[in-house]
Short mmCIF file of N, CA and C in Angstrom, two decimals:
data_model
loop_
_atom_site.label_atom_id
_atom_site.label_comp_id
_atom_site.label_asym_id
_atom_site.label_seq_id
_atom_site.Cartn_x
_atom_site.Cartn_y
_atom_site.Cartn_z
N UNK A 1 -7.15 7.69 11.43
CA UNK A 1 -8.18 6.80 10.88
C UNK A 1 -9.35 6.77 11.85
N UNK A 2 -10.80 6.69 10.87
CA UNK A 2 -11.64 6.69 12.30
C UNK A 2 -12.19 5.00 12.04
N UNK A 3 -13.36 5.05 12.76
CA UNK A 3 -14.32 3.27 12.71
C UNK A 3 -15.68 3.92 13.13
N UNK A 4 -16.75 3.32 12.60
CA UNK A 4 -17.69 3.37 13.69
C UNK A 4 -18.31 1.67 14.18
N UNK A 5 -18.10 2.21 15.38
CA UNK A 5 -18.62 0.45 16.09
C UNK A 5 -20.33 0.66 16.74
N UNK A 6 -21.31 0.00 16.26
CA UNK A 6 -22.73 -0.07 17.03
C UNK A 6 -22.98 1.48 16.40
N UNK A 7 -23.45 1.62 17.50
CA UNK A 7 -24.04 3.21 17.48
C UNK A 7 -23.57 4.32 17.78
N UNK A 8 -22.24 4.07 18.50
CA UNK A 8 -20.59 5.19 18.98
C UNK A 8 -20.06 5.09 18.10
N UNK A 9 -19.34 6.32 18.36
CA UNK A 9 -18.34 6.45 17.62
C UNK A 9 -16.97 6.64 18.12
N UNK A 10 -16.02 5.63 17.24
CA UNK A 10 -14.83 6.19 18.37
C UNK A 10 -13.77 6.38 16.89
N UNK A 11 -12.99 7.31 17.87
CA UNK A 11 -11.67 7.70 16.37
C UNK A 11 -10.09 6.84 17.28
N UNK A 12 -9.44 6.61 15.88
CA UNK A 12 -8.18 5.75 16.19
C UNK A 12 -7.02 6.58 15.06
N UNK A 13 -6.38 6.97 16.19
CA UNK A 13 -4.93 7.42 15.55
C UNK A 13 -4.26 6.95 15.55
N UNK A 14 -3.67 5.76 15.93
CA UNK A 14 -2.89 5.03 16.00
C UNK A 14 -3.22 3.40 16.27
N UNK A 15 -2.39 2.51 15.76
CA UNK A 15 -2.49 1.22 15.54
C UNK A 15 -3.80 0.66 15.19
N UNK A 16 -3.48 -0.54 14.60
CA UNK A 16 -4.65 -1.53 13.86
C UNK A 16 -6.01 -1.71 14.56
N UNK A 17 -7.45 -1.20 13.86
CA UNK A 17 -8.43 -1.63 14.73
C UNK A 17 -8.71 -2.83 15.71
N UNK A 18 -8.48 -3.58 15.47
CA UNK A 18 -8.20 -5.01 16.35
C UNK A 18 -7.32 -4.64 17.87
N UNK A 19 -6.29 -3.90 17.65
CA UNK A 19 -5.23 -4.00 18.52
C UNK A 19 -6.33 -2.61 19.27
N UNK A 20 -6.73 -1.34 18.68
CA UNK A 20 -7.36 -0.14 19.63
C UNK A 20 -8.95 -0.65 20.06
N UNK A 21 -9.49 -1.73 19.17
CA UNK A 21 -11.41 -1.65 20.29
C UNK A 21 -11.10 -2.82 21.44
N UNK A 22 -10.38 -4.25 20.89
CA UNK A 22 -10.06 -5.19 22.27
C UNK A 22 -8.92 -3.73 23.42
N UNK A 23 -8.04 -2.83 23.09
CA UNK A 23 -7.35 -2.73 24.08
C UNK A 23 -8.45 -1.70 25.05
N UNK A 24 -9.39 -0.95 24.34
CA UNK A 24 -10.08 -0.27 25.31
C UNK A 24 -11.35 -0.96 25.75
N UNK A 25 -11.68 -1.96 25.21
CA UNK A 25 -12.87 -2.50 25.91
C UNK A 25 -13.97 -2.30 24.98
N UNK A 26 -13.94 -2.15 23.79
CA UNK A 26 -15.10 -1.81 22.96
C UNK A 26 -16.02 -2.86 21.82
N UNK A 27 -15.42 -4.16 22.09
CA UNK A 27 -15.86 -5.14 21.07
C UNK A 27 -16.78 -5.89 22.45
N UNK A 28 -17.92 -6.26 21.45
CA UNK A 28 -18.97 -7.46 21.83
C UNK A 28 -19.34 -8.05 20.38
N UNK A 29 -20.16 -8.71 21.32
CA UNK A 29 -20.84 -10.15 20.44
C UNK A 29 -21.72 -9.18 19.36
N UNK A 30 -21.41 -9.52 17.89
CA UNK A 30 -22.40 -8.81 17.07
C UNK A 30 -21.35 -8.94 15.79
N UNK A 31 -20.92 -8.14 15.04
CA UNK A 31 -20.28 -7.94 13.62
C UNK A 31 -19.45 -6.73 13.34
N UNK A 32 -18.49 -6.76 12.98
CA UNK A 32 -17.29 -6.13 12.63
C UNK A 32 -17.19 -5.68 11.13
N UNK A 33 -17.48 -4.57 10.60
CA UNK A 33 -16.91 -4.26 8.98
C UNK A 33 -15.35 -3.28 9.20
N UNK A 34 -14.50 -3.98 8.65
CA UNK A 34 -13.28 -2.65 8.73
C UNK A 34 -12.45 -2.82 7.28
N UNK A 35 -11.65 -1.90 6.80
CA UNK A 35 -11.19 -1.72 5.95
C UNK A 35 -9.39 -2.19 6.35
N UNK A 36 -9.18 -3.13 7.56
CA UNK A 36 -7.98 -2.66 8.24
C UNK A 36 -7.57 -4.46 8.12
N UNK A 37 -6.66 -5.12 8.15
CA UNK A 37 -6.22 -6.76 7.89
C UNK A 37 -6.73 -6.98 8.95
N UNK A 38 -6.55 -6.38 10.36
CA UNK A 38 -6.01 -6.76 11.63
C UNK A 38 -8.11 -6.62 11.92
N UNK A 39 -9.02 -6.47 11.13
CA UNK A 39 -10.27 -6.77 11.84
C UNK A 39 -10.61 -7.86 12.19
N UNK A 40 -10.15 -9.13 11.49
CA UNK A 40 -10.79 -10.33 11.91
C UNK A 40 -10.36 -10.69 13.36
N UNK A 41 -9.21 -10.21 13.91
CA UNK A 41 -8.74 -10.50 15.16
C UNK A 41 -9.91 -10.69 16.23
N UNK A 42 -11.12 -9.91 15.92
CA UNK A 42 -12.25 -9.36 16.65
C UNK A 42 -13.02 -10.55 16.79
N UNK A 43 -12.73 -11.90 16.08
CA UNK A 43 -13.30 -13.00 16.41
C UNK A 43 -12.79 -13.20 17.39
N UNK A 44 -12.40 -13.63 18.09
CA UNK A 44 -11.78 -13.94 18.72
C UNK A 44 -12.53 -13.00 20.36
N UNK A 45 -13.32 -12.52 20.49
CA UNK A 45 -14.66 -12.13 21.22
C UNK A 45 -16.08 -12.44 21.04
N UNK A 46 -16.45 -12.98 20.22
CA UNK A 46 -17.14 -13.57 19.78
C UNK A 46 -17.94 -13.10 18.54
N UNK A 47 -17.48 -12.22 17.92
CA UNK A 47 -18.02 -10.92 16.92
C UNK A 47 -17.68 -11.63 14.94
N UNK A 48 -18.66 -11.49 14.37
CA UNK A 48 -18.20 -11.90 13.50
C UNK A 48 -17.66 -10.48 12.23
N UNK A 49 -16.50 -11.02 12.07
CA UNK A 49 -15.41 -9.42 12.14
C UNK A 49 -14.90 -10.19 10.88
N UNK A 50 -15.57 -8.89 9.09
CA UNK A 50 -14.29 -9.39 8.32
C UNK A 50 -13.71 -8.10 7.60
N UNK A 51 -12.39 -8.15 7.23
CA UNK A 51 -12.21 -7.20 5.76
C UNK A 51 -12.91 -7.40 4.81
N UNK A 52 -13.03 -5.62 4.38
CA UNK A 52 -13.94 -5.23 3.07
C UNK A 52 -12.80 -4.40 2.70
N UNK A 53 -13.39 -4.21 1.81
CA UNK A 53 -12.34 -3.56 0.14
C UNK A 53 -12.98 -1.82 0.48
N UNK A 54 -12.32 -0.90 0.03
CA UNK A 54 -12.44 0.16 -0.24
C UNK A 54 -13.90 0.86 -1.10
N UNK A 55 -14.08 0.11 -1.77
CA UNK A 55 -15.52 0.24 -2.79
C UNK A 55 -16.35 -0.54 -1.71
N UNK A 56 -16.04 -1.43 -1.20
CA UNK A 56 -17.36 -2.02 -0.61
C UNK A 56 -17.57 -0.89 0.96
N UNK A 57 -16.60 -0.16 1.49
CA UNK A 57 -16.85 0.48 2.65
C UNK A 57 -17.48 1.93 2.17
N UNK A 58 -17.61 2.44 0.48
CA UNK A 58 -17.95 3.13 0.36
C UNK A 58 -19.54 2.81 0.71
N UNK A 59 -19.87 1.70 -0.23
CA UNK A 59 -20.90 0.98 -0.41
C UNK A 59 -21.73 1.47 1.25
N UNK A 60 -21.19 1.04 2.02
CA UNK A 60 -22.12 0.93 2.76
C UNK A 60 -21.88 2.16 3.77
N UNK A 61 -21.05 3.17 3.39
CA UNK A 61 -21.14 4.83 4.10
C UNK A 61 -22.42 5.07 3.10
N UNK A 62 -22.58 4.73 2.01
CA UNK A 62 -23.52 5.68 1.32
C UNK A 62 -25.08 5.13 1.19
N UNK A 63 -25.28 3.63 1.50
CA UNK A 63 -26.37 3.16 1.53
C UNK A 63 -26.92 2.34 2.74
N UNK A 64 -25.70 2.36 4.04
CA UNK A 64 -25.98 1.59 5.25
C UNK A 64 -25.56 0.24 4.86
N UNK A 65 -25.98 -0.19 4.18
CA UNK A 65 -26.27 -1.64 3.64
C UNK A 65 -24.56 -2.63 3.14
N UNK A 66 -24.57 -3.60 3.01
CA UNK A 66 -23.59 -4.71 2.08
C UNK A 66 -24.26 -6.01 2.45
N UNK A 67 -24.00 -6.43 1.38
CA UNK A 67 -24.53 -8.16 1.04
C UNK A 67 -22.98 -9.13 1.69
N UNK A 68 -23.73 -9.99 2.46
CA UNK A 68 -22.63 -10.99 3.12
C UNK A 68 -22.60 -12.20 2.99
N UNK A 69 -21.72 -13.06 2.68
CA UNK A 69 -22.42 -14.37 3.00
C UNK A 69 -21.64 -15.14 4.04
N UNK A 70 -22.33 -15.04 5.25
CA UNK A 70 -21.65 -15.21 6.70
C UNK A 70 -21.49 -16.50 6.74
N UNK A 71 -19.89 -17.43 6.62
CA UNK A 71 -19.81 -18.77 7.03
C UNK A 71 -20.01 -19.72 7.87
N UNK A 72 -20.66 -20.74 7.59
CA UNK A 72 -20.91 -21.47 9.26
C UNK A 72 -19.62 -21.64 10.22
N UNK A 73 -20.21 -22.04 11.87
CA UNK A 73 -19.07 -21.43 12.47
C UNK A 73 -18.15 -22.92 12.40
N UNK A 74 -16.57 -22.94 12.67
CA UNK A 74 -15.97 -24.04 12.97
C UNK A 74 -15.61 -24.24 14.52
N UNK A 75 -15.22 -25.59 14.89
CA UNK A 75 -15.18 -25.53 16.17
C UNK A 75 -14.10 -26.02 15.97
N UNK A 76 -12.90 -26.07 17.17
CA UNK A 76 -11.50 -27.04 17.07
C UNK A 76 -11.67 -26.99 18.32
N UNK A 77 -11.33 -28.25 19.18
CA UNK A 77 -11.04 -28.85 20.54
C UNK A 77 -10.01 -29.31 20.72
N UNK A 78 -9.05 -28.76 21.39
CA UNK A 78 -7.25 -28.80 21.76
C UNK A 78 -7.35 -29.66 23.40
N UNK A 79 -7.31 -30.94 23.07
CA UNK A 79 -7.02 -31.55 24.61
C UNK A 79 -5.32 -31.54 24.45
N UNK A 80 -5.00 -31.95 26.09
CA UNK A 80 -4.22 -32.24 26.74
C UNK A 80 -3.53 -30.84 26.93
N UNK A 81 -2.25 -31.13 27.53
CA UNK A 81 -1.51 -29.61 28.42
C UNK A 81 -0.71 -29.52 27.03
N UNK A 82 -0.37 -27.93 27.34
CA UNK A 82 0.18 -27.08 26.62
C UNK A 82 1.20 -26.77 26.78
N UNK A 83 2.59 -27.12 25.90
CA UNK A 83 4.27 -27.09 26.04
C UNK A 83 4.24 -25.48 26.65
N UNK A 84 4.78 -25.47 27.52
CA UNK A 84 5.38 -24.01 27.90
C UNK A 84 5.70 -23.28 26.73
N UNK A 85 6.38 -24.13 26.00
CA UNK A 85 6.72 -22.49 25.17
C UNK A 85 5.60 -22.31 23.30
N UNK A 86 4.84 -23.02 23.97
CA UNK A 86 3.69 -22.75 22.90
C UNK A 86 2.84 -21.41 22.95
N UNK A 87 2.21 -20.74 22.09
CA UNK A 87 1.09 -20.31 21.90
C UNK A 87 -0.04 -20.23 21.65
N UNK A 88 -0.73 -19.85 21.82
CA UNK A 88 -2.15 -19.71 20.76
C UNK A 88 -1.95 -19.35 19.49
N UNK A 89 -1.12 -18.68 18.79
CA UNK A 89 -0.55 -18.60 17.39
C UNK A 89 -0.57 -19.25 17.48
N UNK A 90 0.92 -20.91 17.71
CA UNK A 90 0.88 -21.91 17.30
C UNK A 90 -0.11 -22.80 17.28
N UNK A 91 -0.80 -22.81 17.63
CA UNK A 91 -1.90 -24.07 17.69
C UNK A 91 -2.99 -23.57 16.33
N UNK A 92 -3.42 -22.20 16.13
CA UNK A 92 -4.48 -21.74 15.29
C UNK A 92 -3.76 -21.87 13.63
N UNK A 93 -2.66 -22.14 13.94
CA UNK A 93 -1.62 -22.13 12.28
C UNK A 93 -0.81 -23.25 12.08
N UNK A 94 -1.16 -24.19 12.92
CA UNK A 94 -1.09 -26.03 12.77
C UNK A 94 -2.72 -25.95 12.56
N UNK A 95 -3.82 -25.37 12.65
CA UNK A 95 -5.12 -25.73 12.09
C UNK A 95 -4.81 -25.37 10.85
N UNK A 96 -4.81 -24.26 10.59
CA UNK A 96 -4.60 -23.77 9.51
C UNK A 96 -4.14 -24.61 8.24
N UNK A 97 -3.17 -24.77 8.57
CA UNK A 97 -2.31 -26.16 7.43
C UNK A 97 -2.54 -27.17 7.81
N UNK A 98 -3.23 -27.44 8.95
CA UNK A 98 -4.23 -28.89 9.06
C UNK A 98 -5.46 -28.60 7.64
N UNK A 99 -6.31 -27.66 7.48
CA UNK A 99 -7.55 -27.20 6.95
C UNK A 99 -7.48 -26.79 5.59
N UNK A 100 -5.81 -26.04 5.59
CA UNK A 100 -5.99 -25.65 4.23
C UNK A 100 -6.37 -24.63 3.73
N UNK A 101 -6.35 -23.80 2.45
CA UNK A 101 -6.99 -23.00 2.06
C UNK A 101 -8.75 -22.89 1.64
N UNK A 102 -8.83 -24.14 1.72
CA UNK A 102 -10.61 -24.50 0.89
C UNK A 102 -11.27 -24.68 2.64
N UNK A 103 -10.61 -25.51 3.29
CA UNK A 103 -11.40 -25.73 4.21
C UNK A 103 -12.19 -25.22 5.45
N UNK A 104 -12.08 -23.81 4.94
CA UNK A 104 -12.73 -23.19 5.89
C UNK A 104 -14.09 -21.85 4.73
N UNK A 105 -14.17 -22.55 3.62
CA UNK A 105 -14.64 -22.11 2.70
C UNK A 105 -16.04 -22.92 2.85
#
């Protein structure tokens, strides 16, 4: 599978875009189009990173272009210490079903 990120180009043979541009160092602040589940992970650098559909990645090999409608950002603030055997999964998927399906719409 390849990607193109910015103005490089890099090719990925293996594993989910998310898991190959954070492991080599290749995501910054800017926007993410991938055809892959694992793109939105790329938030999480500060990049606003979503899945597109197959017709829509044609869309924009053949005209540069796609229409977006980029959501405002949310903030969540996690005080106090963190149980040892917690994660960052856990905390982003107690928002989650704190928020809901609409609420981040």
């Amino acid at each position: 599978a390849g990607f193109v990120l910015g103005t490089d180009s890099h090719t990925c043979t293996a594993g989910a875009f998310g898991e190959f541009a954070t492991g080599i160092g290749i995501t910054e602040a800017g926007f993410v189009l991938g055809t892959d589940s694992h793109t939105c992970t790329a938030g999480a650098f500060g990049e606003f990173a979503t899945g597109i559909g197959i017709t829509e990645a044609g869309f924009v090999l053949g005209t540069g272009k796609l229409w977006l409608k980029v959501p405002e950002t949310m903030r969540f603030i996690f005080e106090g210490t963190l149980a040892p055997h917690l994660m960052a999964k856990d905390m982003i998927l107690k928002v989650i079903g704190d928020i809901l399906v609409d609420g981040a719409s």
